[in-house]
Amino acid sequence: MTEPTSEHVVSYGTYVRVWMALVVLTGLLVVAGRLYHESLSVPALLTITPLKAGLVLYFFMHLRYERPYIRGMVFVALGTLTVFLSVLFLDLSFR
Amino acid sequence: MTEGAEHAEHVHKDREAAKIGMWLFLFTEMLLFGGLFILYSAYRSRYPGDFHRGGQQLDYVIGVVNTLILLTSSLTMATSLTALAQRQRRRAVFLLTTTVLLGAVFLVNKSFEWSVKFHHGIYPSSPELLARPPGEILFFGLYFTMTGLHGLHVVAGIAVLSVMTFLVARGRITAADPVKLVNAGLYWHLIDVIWIFLLPLFYLAA
Amino acid sequence: MTSDTAKAPSYLDKQGRGGILSWVLSVDHKRIALLYLATMLTMFCIAAFLGLLMRLEHLWMGGKLFGPRAYNAMFTLHGVIMIFTFVIPGLPAVFGNFMLPLMIGARDVSFPRLNLLSWYCFITGIVLAISSLFTGAGAPDTGWTFYVPYSLRSGTNVTIAVLAAFVLGLSSILTGLNFITTIHRLRAPGLTWQRLSLFVWGLYATAWVQVIVTPIVGITLLLITLERTFGIGVFDPTKGGDPLLYQHLFWMYSHPAVYIMILPAMGAVSEIIPTFARRTVFGYRAIAYSSIAIAALGSLVWAHHMFTSGMSEVANWVFSLLTFLVAIPSAIKVFNWVATLYKGSITMAPPMLFALSFIFLFSIGGLTGVMQGALALNIHLHDTYFIVGHFHYVMFGGTVFAFFAALLYWFPKMFGRMYSQRAVVVAWVHMFVGFNMLYFTMLILGYMGMPRRYYDHLPQFHTAHVIATIGSWPLVAGIGILLWTLARALRHGAPAPPNPWGGVTLEWHVPSPPPPENFETIPKIDGPTWTFGPGASR
């Protein structure tokens, strides 16, 4: 086990750029959510929101810089939640 | 798996273990809120009109402002780690303090929102609410539960980060041993992620 | 036998100023394991006593002994205590805590203080659960499943009981979190995943289920509290809530929970069978991966508890199919255990006796489970004694028998004493006969139509009820003999050698009982830790 020296240090610039992307995406989200027709806004919400969450997970929470097995664990957790939701709708959608 | 070949036995503090442990804890938070998201999805699909009407009664401006507040607090949180790693202790303390303050402003906004709703007679089991269609009752039930649970987590996050700020200021968290701050940061970012999902669900449901 | 005549240091020796504080403040995984063991056996006896009382009520018709309110509280508490304080913590809390670090060549788990916190949560949950008996309107009468809308309306102490379960869930999560991290980070040099003992694989799969699904029941129980207190409406039909959604969320945890119960049990059996057949386990990889498969598939079958609840037909079909599928990895294990016995040199020592009984009893339980997975059968069998018989076969005949098998297997290691094997065999005979008399009769009762959770029964069920109740007596007597024999052995048992059974996994390479630090030097592993004969590690 290596002695604790440097964690992967991410530059200020990278963080600020990610933040700007998040702000822009939030703006898009609001526009899509409020100003357009339902048929456009729901898919927009369903893509922009996970994208924002993904940016936070990947950059702010350093998943991009971690070893693959930690990313794998996150995938297992979120994947399970997604599967539960999807399988639940086998009941709800067909009643 | 390469991480197994390294043996952490002789290391007094195993950073990788602390990180794994923290992520596992975050998974439990994701699944805890996940149950509520599941309920939201189920009821939204059942009462789309009522949820739409409920969303119209929430002020999306405050929602967006709060989102920007939390996103910025995540920025200050993340950059505080950079500052710490570059041994810029003062800057790290400044950034952490800002994070805590932003969190506090978020909570103040939230309490305004809630008190406005209470003032209009909208709270769980209120006569005004019970007179509404079932989908609206559920919309607001979920609204108070989910933003309430989220708010509790923000309170906890503020408490944790305040302690971390103190420890950084005192030199007890350093570039050589940033684990506590890294993990506290992960918690704070998760709070942000959960809010990222709450925003469209409630404020942009219209 | 240890070569030095001086007494080797043991984790049981007086530490610091000794006394109870040196135990309840200890972060030594071995002491924490014993703390769990003592607490859990106590809770088991309390819940078993409640079971005995319920059976007594059915010796007569008409609810002459306790009546409906008390009976409902009894089966609720019996379920809550057994499930949340015994079977779910189960083998991980005792044998996982004790053996995991030893089996991977570590000195302790990754987070020793969190481990102690886990036990504190456990105790807190127990205190909360017990307190629900003595305040207000008394113990909850909703069944351990707390179904809405009754759990929202019942005047009994549902809120406290539900919070107790929440805290107990926290204990489970912390244990799982600790074990996952430990297995990833503290394996001895050279100990690759394919060299791990199968008990560790079982613990690993279980730990993931604990971490991932427990929070779901956590929020669900919290919502019951919020409903009862604030009337949110999410489960209340008068406000548009859907009681079926409660059932979905509840079973999303509670079904995988049964795999939390059984996977470590299967892991222990995978240790015991090879040792007492003196053969390397057959199909190591199949058994290891089937643990993961059971955890994964088992998380997808929850709604088979809801076939008659009013779900869509599509859901019924899908969950029925998935339920059939999840039997496959379990069957793979059974085949491999039996194949391990083939051409083995078999010793019927007590651990082996219990492990073999496990295979038999669990198979009956598993097969009756598959039967219930068939939609047409389920309509007839749901909420009858068939279900009760089924889950006692898997939880009791399965997990609890495996728990006792593990206790008998690892007792010499944990306490440094041997026990009277003859007395244990006598205990086993009582238990095996009593168990089948009690629970097989229930399968028949259920098929005949006797509903579960009823304090009274119709005349056509009477004979079977009497038989079942009579069967409960040797069962309990046998458990009593078993526990008494082990208690005696603590004081009067012959000193145990490091490896009384001839096992090959790493825990047998340390003295019995182990020293506080487990290993003098951390071993270096150059081969599998689970093989017999040439090629075994060290």
Tab-separated table of N, CA and C in Angstrom, chain B residues 1 3-10 14 16-18 20-22 24-25 27-29 31-33 35-36 38-39 42-43 46-47 124-125 130 134-135 137-138 141-142 145 149, chain C residues 105 107 110-111 166 173 176-177 180-181 184-189 191 193 208 211-213 215-216 218-219 222-223 226 230-235 239-242 245 249 252 522:
chain	number	residue	atom	x	y	z
B	1	MET	N	-8.369	-8.686	-9.422
B	1	MET	CA	-8.529	-7.251	-9.094
B	1	MET	C	-7.276	-6.748	-8.429
B	3	GLU	N	-6.555	-4.225	-6.714
B	3	GLU	CA	-6.523	-3.595	-5.378
B	3	GLU	C	-6.368	-4.626	-4.283
B	4	GLY	N	-6.592	-5.925	-4.631
B	4	GLY	CA	-6.457	-6.944	-3.593
B	4	GLY	C	-5.016	-7.295	-3.317
B	5	ALA	N	-4.167	-7.144	-4.354
B	5	ALA	CA	-2.785	-7.554	-4.177
B	5	ALA	C	-2.070	-6.625	-3.206
B	6	GLU	N	-2.509	-5.376	-3.159
B	6	GLU	CA	-1.890	-4.496	-2.155
B	6	GLU	C	-2.449	-4.882	-0.804
B	7	HIS	N	-1.599	-5.047	0.159
B	7	HIS	CA	-2.145	-5.414	1.461
B	7	HIS	C	-2.103	-4.209	2.380
B	8	ALA	N	-3.252	-3.871	2.882
B	8	ALA	CA	-3.354	-2.632	3.645
B	8	ALA	C	-3.043	-2.826	5.117
B	9	GLU	N	-2.580	-3.997	5.467
B	9	GLU	CA	-2.498	-4.335	6.885
B	9	GLU	C	-1.590	-3.417	7.665
B	10	HIS	N	-0.479	-3.040	7.040
B	10	HIS	CA	0.486	-2.283	7.821
B	10	HIS	C	0.189	-0.796	7.853
B	14	ASP	N	-6.255	3.347	6.200
B	14	ASP	CA	-6.390	2.868	4.840
B	14	ASP	C	-7.355	3.798	4.111
B	16	GLU	N	-8.115	3.997	0.932
B	16	GLU	CA	-9.008	3.337	-0.021
B	16	GLU	C	-10.193	2.721	0.708
B	17	ALA	N	-9.945	2.130	1.858
B	17	ALA	CA	-11.041	1.534	2.641
B	17	ALA	C	-12.028	2.607	3.065
B	18	ALA	N	-11.498	3.753	3.513
B	18	ALA	CA	-12.384	4.840	3.932
B	18	ALA	C	-13.253	5.285	2.762
B	20	ILE	N	-14.123	3.440	0.052
B	20	ILE	CA	-15.115	2.405	-0.248
B	20	ILE	C	-16.255	2.488	0.756
B	21	GLY	N	-15.883	2.611	2.038
B	21	GLY	CA	-16.897	2.682	3.078
B	21	GLY	C	-17.839	3.850	2.857
B	22	MET	N	-17.269	5.000	2.493
B	22	MET	CA	-18.094	6.190	2.282
B	22	MET	C	-19.017	5.992	1.095
B	24	LEU	N	-20.170	3.184	-0.047
B	24	LEU	CA	-21.217	2.241	0.336
B	24	LEU	C	-22.289	2.951	1.152
B	25	PHE	N	-21.872	3.821	2.045
B	25	PHE	CA	-22.851	4.593	2.807
B	25	PHE	C	-23.684	5.455	1.865
B	27	PHE	N	-24.464	4.783	-1.121
B	27	PHE	CA	-25.435	3.924	-1.796
B	27	PHE	C	-26.687	3.779	-0.947
B	28	THR	N	-26.496	3.654	0.370
B	28	THR	CA	-27.689	3.508	1.205
B	28	THR	C	-28.540	4.769	1.136
B	29	GLU	N	-27.911	5.925	1.030
B	29	GLU	CA	-28.677	7.163	0.896
B	29	GLU	C	-29.390	7.206	-0.448
B	31	LEU	N	-30.428	4.691	-2.155
B	31	LEU	CA	-31.557	3.767	-2.133
B	31	LEU	C	-32.671	4.265	-1.200
B	32	LEU	N	-32.279	4.960	-0.146
B	32	LEU	CA	-33.290	5.516	0.766
B	32	LEU	C	-34.173	6.507	0.022
B	33	PHE	N	-33.532	7.468	-0.653
B	33	PHE	CA	-34.302	8.408	-1.460
B	33	PHE	C	-34.930	7.696	-2.649
B	35	GLY	N	-36.401	4.906	-2.791
B	35	GLY	CA	-37.743	4.437	-2.465
B	35	GLY	C	-38.774	5.541	-2.672
B	36	LEU	N	-38.402	6.752	-2.281
B	36	LEU	CA	-39.320	7.883	-2.453
B	36	LEU	C	-39.484	8.228	-3.928
B	38	ILE	N	-39.323	6.144	-6.310
B	38	ILE	CA	-40.198	5.099	-6.841
B	38	ILE	C	-41.658	5.466	-6.581
B	39	LEU	N	-41.943	5.899	-5.353
B	39	LEU	CA	-43.314	6.294	-5.026
B	39	LEU	C	-43.758	7.462	-5.897
B	42	ALA	N	-44.579	6.283	-9.368
B	42	ALA	CA	-45.824	5.526	-9.416
B	42	ALA	C	-47.025	6.464	-9.399
B	43	TYR	N	-47.019	7.413	-8.484
B	43	TYR	CA	-48.175	8.287	-8.346
B	43	TYR	C	-48.256	9.318	-9.456
B	46	ARG	N	-49.950	7.776	-12.218
B	46	ARG	CA	-51.372	7.553	-11.963
B	46	ARG	C	-52.192	8.848	-11.977
B	47	TYR	N	-51.591	9.926	-11.511
B	47	TYR	CA	-52.332	11.191	-11.404
B	47	TYR	C	-51.601	12.317	-12.135
B	124	PRO	N	-49.521	18.423	5.337
B	124	PRO	CA	-50.138	17.098	5.393
B	124	PRO	C	-51.332	17.068	6.329
B	125	SER	N	-52.414	16.511	5.841
B	125	SER	CA	-53.671	16.357	6.591
B	125	SER	C	-54.390	17.661	6.874
B	130	LEU	N	-56.900	18.271	2.120
B	130	LEU	CA	-57.736	17.083	2.004
B	130	LEU	C	-58.930	17.326	1.092
B	134	PRO	N	-57.127	13.546	-4.966
B	134	PRO	CA	-56.113	12.688	-4.330
B	134	PRO	C	-54.718	12.900	-4.882
B	135	GLY	N	-54.595	13.079	-6.206
B	135	GLY	CA	-53.263	13.255	-6.776
B	135	GLY	C	-52.549	14.462	-6.202
B	137	ILE	N	-53.133	15.745	-3.184
B	137	ILE	CA	-52.769	15.414	-1.799
B	137	ILE	C	-51.442	14.667	-1.803
B	138	LEU	N	-51.325	13.699	-2.718
B	138	LEU	CA	-50.104	12.903	-2.768
B	138	LEU	C	-48.921	13.744	-3.231
B	141	GLY	N	-47.891	15.647	-0.313
B	141	GLY	CA	-47.346	14.712	0.678
B	141	GLY	C	-45.918	14.343	0.320
B	142	LEU	N	-45.707	14.018	-0.950
B	142	LEU	CA	-44.360	13.662	-1.395
B	142	LEU	C	-43.442	14.876	-1.365
B	145	THR	N	-42.379	15.413	2.212
B	145	THR	CA	-41.533	14.317	2.681
B	145	THR	C	-40.162	14.369	2.036
B	149	LEU	N	-36.907	15.437	4.000
B	149	LEU	CA	-35.819	14.491	4.238
B	149	LEU	C	-34.516	15.045	3.665
C	105	GLY	N	-6.888	-13.824	6.620
C	105	GLY	CA	-5.561	-13.504	7.114
C	105	GLY	C	-5.424	-12.068	7.583
C	107	ARG	N	-6.193	-8.977	10.752
C	107	ARG	CA	-6.226	-8.855	12.202
C	107	ARG	C	-7.596	-8.419	12.713
C	110	SER	N	-12.277	-3.906	8.538
C	110	SER	CA	-11.784	-2.589	8.133
C	110	SER	C	-12.180	-1.492	9.107
C	111	PHE	N	-13.359	-1.589	9.672
C	111	PHE	CA	-13.854	-0.524	10.561
C	111	PHE	C	-14.280	-1.118	11.892
C	166	PHE	N	-36.323	-0.227	11.952
C	166	PHE	CA	-35.455	0.699	11.227
C	166	PHE	C	-34.044	0.691	11.804
C	173	ILE	N	-27.015	-2.831	7.842
C	173	ILE	CA	-26.295	-2.087	6.814
C	173	ILE	C	-24.831	-1.903	7.204
C	176	GLY	N	-22.846	-5.062	6.744
C	176	GLY	CA	-22.587	-5.327	5.327
C	176	GLY	C	-21.503	-4.415	4.775
C	177	LEU	N	-21.609	-3.138	5.121
C	177	LEU	CA	-20.618	-2.150	4.671
C	177	LEU	C	-19.219	-2.545	5.125
C	180	ILE	N	-17.939	-5.774	3.148
C	180	ILE	CA	-17.528	-5.530	1.764
C	180	ILE	C	-16.142	-4.890	1.746
C	181	THR	N	-15.971	-3.850	2.559
C	181	THR	CA	-14.694	-3.152	2.587
C	181	THR	C	-13.577	-4.084	3.043
C	184	HIS	N	-12.515	-6.483	0.349
C	184	HIS	CA	-11.764	-5.837	-0.719
C	184	HIS	C	-10.365	-5.438	-0.277
C	185	ARG	N	-10.224	-5.026	0.969
C	185	ARG	CA	-8.983	-4.363	1.380
C	185	ARG	C	-8.043	-5.169	2.256
C	186	LEU	N	-8.536	-6.161	2.963
C	186	LEU	CA	-7.680	-6.771	3.983
C	186	LEU	C	-7.310	-8.219	3.720
C	187	ARG	N	-7.461	-8.656	2.473
C	187	ARG	CA	-7.028	-10.013	2.178
C	187	ARG	C	-5.513	-10.099	2.276
C	188	ALA	N	-5.017	-11.223	2.809
C	188	ALA	CA	-3.578	-11.418	2.976
C	188	ALA	C	-2.890	-11.397	1.619
C	189	PRO	N	-1.576	-11.093	1.590
C	189	PRO	CA	-0.867	-11.089	0.310
C	189	PRO	C	-1.004	-12.438	-0.375
C	191	LEU	N	-3.782	-13.643	-1.531
C	191	LEU	CA	-5.125	-14.227	-1.410
C	191	LEU	C	-6.038	-13.601	-2.462
C	193	TRP	N	-9.267	-13.635	-5.194
C	193	TRP	CA	-10.678	-13.967	-4.998
C	193	TRP	C	-10.940	-15.459	-5.172
C	208	TRP	N	-23.583	-7.278	0.089
C	208	TRP	CA	-24.115	-6.387	-0.951
C	208	TRP	C	-25.630	-6.262	-0.842
C	211	VAL	N	-26.485	-3.960	2.050
C	211	VAL	CA	-26.261	-2.529	1.828
C	211	VAL	C	-27.278	-1.950	0.844
C	212	ILE	N	-27.589	-2.703	-0.190
C	212	ILE	CA	-28.412	-2.139	-1.262
C	212	ILE	C	-29.897	-2.114	-0.910
C	213	VAL	N	-30.459	-3.186	-0.388
C	213	VAL	CA	-31.922	-3.215	-0.249
C	213	VAL	C	-32.439	-2.792	1.114
C	215	PRO	N	-31.993	-0.110	2.860
C	215	PRO	CA	-32.525	1.249	2.922
C	215	PRO	C	-33.944	1.379	2.367
C	216	ILE	N	-34.315	0.479	1.465
C	216	ILE	CA	-35.654	0.591	0.895
C	216	ILE	C	-36.708	0.299	1.965
C	218	GLY	N	-36.094	0.689	4.983
C	218	GLY	CA	-35.882	1.799	5.903
C	218	GLY	C	-36.831	2.941	5.598
C	219	ILE	N	-36.858	3.371	4.340
C	219	ILE	CA	-37.733	4.491	3.991
C	219	ILE	C	-39.192	4.080	4.111
C	222	LEU	N	-40.130	4.249	7.671
C	222	LEU	CA	-40.173	5.664	8.044
C	222	LEU	C	-41.474	6.278	7.558
C	223	LEU	N	-41.907	5.879	6.375
C	223	LEU	CA	-43.143	6.418	5.814
C	223	LEU	C	-44.344	5.981	6.628
C	226	LEU	N	-44.395	8.377	9.377
C	226	LEU	CA	-44.861	9.682	8.920
C	226	LEU	C	-46.359	9.669	8.647
C	230	PHE	N	-48.311	12.222	10.595
C	230	PHE	CA	-48.709	13.417	9.870
C	230	PHE	C	-49.785	13.178	8.816
C	231	GLY	N	-50.031	11.902	8.502
C	231	GLY	CA	-51.060	11.643	7.504
C	231	GLY	C	-50.674	12.084	6.115
C	232	ILE	N	-49.482	11.766	5.685
C	232	ILE	CA	-48.979	12.183	4.371
C	232	ILE	C	-49.887	11.711	3.252
C	233	GLY	N	-50.282	10.448	3.309
C	233	GLY	CA	-51.225	9.953	2.306
C	233	GLY	C	-50.676	8.943	1.336
C	234	VAL	N	-49.359	8.689	1.351
C	234	VAL	CA	-48.802	7.838	0.301
C	234	VAL	C	-49.300	6.407	0.355
C	235	PHE	N	-49.716	5.961	1.528
C	235	PHE	CA	-50.211	4.582	1.603
C	235	PHE	C	-51.678	4.518	1.996
C	239	LYS	N	-56.751	8.855	0.763
C	239	LYS	CA	-56.104	10.043	0.190
C	239	LYS	C	-55.512	9.749	-1.174
C	240	GLY	N	-55.869	8.628	-1.738
C	240	GLY	CA	-55.361	8.323	-3.067
C	240	GLY	C	-54.160	7.398	-3.049
C	241	GLY	N	-53.723	7.036	-1.846
C	241	GLY	CA	-52.567	6.165	-1.750
C	241	GLY	C	-52.898	4.731	-2.144
C	242	ASP	N	-51.884	3.983	-2.504
C	242	ASP	CA	-52.070	2.615	-2.989
C	242	ASP	C	-51.415	1.628	-2.021
C	245	LEU	N	-48.568	-0.426	-3.275
C	245	LEU	CA	-47.229	0.154	-3.362
C	245	LEU	C	-46.461	-0.099	-2.076
C	249	LEU	N	-42.843	-2.005	-2.005
C	249	LEU	CA	-41.644	-1.485	-1.341
C	249	LEU	C	-41.200	-2.394	-0.210
C	252	MET	N	-39.642	-5.525	-1.680
C	252	MET	CA	-38.384	-5.249	-2.381
C	252	MET	C	-37.195	-5.458	-1.446
C	522	ILE	N	1.178	-12.055	9.456
C	522	ILE	CA	0.157	-12.235	8.430
C	522	ILE	C	0.659	-13.264	7.434
